[in-house]
PDB file of C-alpha atoms and ligand atoms in Angstrom:
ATOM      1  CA  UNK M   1     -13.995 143.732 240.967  1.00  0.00           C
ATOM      2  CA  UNK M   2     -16.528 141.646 242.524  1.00  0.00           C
ATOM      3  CA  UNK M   3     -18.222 141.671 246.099  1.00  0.00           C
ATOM      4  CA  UNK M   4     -18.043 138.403 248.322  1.00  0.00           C
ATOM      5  CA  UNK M   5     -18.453 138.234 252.148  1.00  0.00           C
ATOM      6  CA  UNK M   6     -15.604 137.911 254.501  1.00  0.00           C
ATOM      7  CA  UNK M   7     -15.426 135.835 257.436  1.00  0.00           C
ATOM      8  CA  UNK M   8     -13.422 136.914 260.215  1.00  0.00           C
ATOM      9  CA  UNK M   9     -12.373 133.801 262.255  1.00  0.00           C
ATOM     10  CA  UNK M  10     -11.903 134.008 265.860  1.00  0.00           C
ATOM     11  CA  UNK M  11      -7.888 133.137 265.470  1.00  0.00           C
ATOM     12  CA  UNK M  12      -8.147 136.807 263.173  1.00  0.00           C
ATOM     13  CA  UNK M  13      -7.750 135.412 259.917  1.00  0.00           C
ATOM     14  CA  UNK M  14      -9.900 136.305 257.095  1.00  0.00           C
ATOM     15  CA  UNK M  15     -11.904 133.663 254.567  1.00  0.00           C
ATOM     16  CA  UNK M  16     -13.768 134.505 251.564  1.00  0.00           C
ATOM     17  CA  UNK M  17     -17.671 133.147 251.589  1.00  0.00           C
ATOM     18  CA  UNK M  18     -20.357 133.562 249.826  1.00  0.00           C
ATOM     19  CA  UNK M  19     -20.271 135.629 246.190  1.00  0.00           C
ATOM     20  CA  UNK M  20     -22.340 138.820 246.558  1.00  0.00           C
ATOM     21  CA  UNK M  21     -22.465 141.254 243.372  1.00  0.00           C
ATOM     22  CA  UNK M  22     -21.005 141.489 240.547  1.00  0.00           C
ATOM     23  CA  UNK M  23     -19.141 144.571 239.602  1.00  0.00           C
ATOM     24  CA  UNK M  24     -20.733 146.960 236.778  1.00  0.00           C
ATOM     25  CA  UNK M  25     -17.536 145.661 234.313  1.00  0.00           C
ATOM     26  CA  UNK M  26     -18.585 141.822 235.136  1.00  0.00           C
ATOM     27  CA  UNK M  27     -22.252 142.259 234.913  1.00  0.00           C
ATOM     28  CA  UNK M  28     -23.074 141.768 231.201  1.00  0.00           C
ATOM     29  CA  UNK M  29     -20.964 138.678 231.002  1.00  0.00           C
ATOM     30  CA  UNK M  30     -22.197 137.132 234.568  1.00  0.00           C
ATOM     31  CA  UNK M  31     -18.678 136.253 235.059  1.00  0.00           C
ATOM     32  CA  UNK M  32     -16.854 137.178 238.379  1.00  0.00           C
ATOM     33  CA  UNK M  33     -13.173 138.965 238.175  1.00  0.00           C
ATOM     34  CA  UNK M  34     -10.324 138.431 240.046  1.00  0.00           C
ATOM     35  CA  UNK M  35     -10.697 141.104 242.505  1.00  0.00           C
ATOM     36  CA  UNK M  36     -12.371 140.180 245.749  1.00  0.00           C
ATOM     37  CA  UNK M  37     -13.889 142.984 247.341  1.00  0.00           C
ATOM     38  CA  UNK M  38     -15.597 142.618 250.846  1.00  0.00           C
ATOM     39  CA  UNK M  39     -19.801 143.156 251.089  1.00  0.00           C
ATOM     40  CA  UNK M  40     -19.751 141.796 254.860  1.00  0.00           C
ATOM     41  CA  UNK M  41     -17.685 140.618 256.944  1.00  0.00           C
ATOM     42  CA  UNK M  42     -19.040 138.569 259.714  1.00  0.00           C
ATOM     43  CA  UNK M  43     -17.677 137.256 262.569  1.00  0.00           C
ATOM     44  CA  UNK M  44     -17.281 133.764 263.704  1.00  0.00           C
ATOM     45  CA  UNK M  45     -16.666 132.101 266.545  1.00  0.00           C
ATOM     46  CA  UNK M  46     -14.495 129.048 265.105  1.00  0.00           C
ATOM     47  CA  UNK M  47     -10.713 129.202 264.237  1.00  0.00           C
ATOM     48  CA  UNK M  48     -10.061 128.885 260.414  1.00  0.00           C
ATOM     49  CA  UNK M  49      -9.399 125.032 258.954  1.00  0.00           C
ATOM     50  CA  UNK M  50      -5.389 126.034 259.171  1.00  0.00           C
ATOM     51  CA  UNK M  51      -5.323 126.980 262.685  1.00  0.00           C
ATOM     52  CA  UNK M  52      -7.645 124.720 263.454  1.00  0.00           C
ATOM     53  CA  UNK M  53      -5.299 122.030 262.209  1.00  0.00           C
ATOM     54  CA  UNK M  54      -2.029 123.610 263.833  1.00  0.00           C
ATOM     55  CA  UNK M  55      -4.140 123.457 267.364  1.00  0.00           C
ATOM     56  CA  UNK M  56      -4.314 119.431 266.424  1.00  0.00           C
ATOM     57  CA  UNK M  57      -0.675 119.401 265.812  1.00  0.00           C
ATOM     58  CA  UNK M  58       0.230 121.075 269.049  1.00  0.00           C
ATOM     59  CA  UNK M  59      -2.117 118.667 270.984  1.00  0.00           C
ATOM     60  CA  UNK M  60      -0.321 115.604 269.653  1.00  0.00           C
ATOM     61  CA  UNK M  61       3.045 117.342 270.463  1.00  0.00           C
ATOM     62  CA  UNK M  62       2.096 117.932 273.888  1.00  0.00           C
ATOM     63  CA  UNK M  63       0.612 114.265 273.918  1.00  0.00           C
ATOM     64  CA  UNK M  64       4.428 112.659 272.757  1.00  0.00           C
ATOM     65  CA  UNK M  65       6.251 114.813 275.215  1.00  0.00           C
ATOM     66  CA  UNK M  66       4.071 113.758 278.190  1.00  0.00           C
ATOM     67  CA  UNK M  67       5.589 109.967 276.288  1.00  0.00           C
ATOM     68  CA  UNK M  68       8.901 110.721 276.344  1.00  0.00           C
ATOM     69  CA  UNK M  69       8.427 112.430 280.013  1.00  0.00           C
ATOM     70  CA  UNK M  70       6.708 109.080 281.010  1.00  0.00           C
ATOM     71  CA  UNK M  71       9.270 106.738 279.184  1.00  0.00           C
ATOM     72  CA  UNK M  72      12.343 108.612 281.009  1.00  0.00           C
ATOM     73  CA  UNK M  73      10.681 107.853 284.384  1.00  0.00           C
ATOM     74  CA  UNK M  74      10.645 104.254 283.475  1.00  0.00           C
ATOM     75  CA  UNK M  75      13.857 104.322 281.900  1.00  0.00           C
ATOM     76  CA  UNK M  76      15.050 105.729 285.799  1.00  0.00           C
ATOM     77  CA  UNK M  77      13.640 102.700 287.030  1.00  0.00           C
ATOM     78  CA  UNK M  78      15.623  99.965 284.677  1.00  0.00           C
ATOM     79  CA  UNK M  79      13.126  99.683 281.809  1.00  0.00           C
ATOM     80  CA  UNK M  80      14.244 100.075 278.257  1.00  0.00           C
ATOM     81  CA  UNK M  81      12.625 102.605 276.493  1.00  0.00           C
ATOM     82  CA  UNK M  82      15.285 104.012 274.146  1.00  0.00           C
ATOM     83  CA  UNK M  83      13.832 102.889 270.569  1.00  0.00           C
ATOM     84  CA  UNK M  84       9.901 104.357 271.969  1.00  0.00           C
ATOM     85  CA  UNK M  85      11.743 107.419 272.976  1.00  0.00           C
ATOM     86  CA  UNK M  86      13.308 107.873 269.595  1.00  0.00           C
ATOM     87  CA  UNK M  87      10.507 107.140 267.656  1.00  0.00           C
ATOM     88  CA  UNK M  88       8.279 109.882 270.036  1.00  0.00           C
ATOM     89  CA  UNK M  89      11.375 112.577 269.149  1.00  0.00           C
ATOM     90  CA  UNK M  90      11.047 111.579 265.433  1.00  0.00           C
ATOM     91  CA  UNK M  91       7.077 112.051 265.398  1.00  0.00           C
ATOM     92  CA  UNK M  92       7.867 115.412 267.343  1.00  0.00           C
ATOM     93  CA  UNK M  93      10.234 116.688 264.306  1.00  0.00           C
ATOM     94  CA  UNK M  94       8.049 115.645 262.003  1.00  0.00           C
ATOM     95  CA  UNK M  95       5.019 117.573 263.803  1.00  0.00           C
ATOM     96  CA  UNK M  96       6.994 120.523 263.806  1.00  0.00           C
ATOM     97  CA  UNK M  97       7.794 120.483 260.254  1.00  0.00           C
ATOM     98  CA  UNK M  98       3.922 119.999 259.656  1.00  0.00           C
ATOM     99  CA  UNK M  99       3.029 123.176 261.809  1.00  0.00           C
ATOM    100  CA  UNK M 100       5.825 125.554 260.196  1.00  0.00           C
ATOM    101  CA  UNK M 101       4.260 124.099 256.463  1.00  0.00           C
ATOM    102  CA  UNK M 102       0.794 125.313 258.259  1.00  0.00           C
ATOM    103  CA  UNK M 103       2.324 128.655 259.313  1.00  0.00           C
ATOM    104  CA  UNK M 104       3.536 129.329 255.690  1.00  0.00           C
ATOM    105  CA  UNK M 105       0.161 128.326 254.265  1.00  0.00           C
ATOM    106  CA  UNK M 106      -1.479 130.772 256.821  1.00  0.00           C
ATOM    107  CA  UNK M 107       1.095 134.085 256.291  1.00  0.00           C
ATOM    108  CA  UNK M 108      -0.181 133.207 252.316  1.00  0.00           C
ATOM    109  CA  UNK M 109      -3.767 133.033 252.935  1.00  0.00           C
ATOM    110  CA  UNK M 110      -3.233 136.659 254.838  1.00  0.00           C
ATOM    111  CA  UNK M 111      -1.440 137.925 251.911  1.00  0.00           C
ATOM    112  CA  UNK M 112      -4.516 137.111 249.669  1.00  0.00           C
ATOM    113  CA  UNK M 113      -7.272 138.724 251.850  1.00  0.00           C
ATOM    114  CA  UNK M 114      -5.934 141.631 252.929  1.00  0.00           C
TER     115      UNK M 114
HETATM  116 ZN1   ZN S 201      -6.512 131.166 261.464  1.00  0.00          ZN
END
């Protein structure tokens, strides 16, 4: 077992940092184990890289229903805008297939540090 500092991230997740101590097994061969242990955790005031990236995801969802909110207006008023509202529901599946891969990758991460 060897001692590395935790960051807690403001979104609650936890990230390994910097390598600490060796544990008394690991010291002769200056090799670090498998087991993480925490020395310090330390709080931060940034969301980790994952949810950082699902908070992108969400903005550009909001951004392509405000689109397809826009294009039905002008559709109401005689313009075509069947193919852009298509496309806009397309990038919208696709986002949301992006964030539940993100979700998965964070419930791992969780398993791993705690
Ligand atoms: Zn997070």
């Amino acid at each position: 077992m060897c001692f590395y500092d935790q960051h807690q991230m403001s979104c609650g997740d936890y990230k390994w940092s910097h390598f600490r101590q060796h544990c008394s097994k690991e010291y002769r061969t200056g090799e670090t184990c498998g087991m993480k242990l925490v020395m310090n955790t330390i709080q931060k005031d940034n969301k980790c890289k994952t949810c950082t990236k699902i908070d992108v995801k969400h903005g550009r969802l909001r951004k392509e229903e405000d689109r397809i909110e826009r294009w039905y207006k002008e559709e109401q008023r005689g313009h075509q805008r069947g193919a852009s509202i298509d496309a806009s529901k397309e990038t919208i599946s696709k986002l949301w297939e992006e964030i539940n891969d993100l979700q998965w990758e964070r419930s791992q991460a969780q398993m791993q540090t705690r």
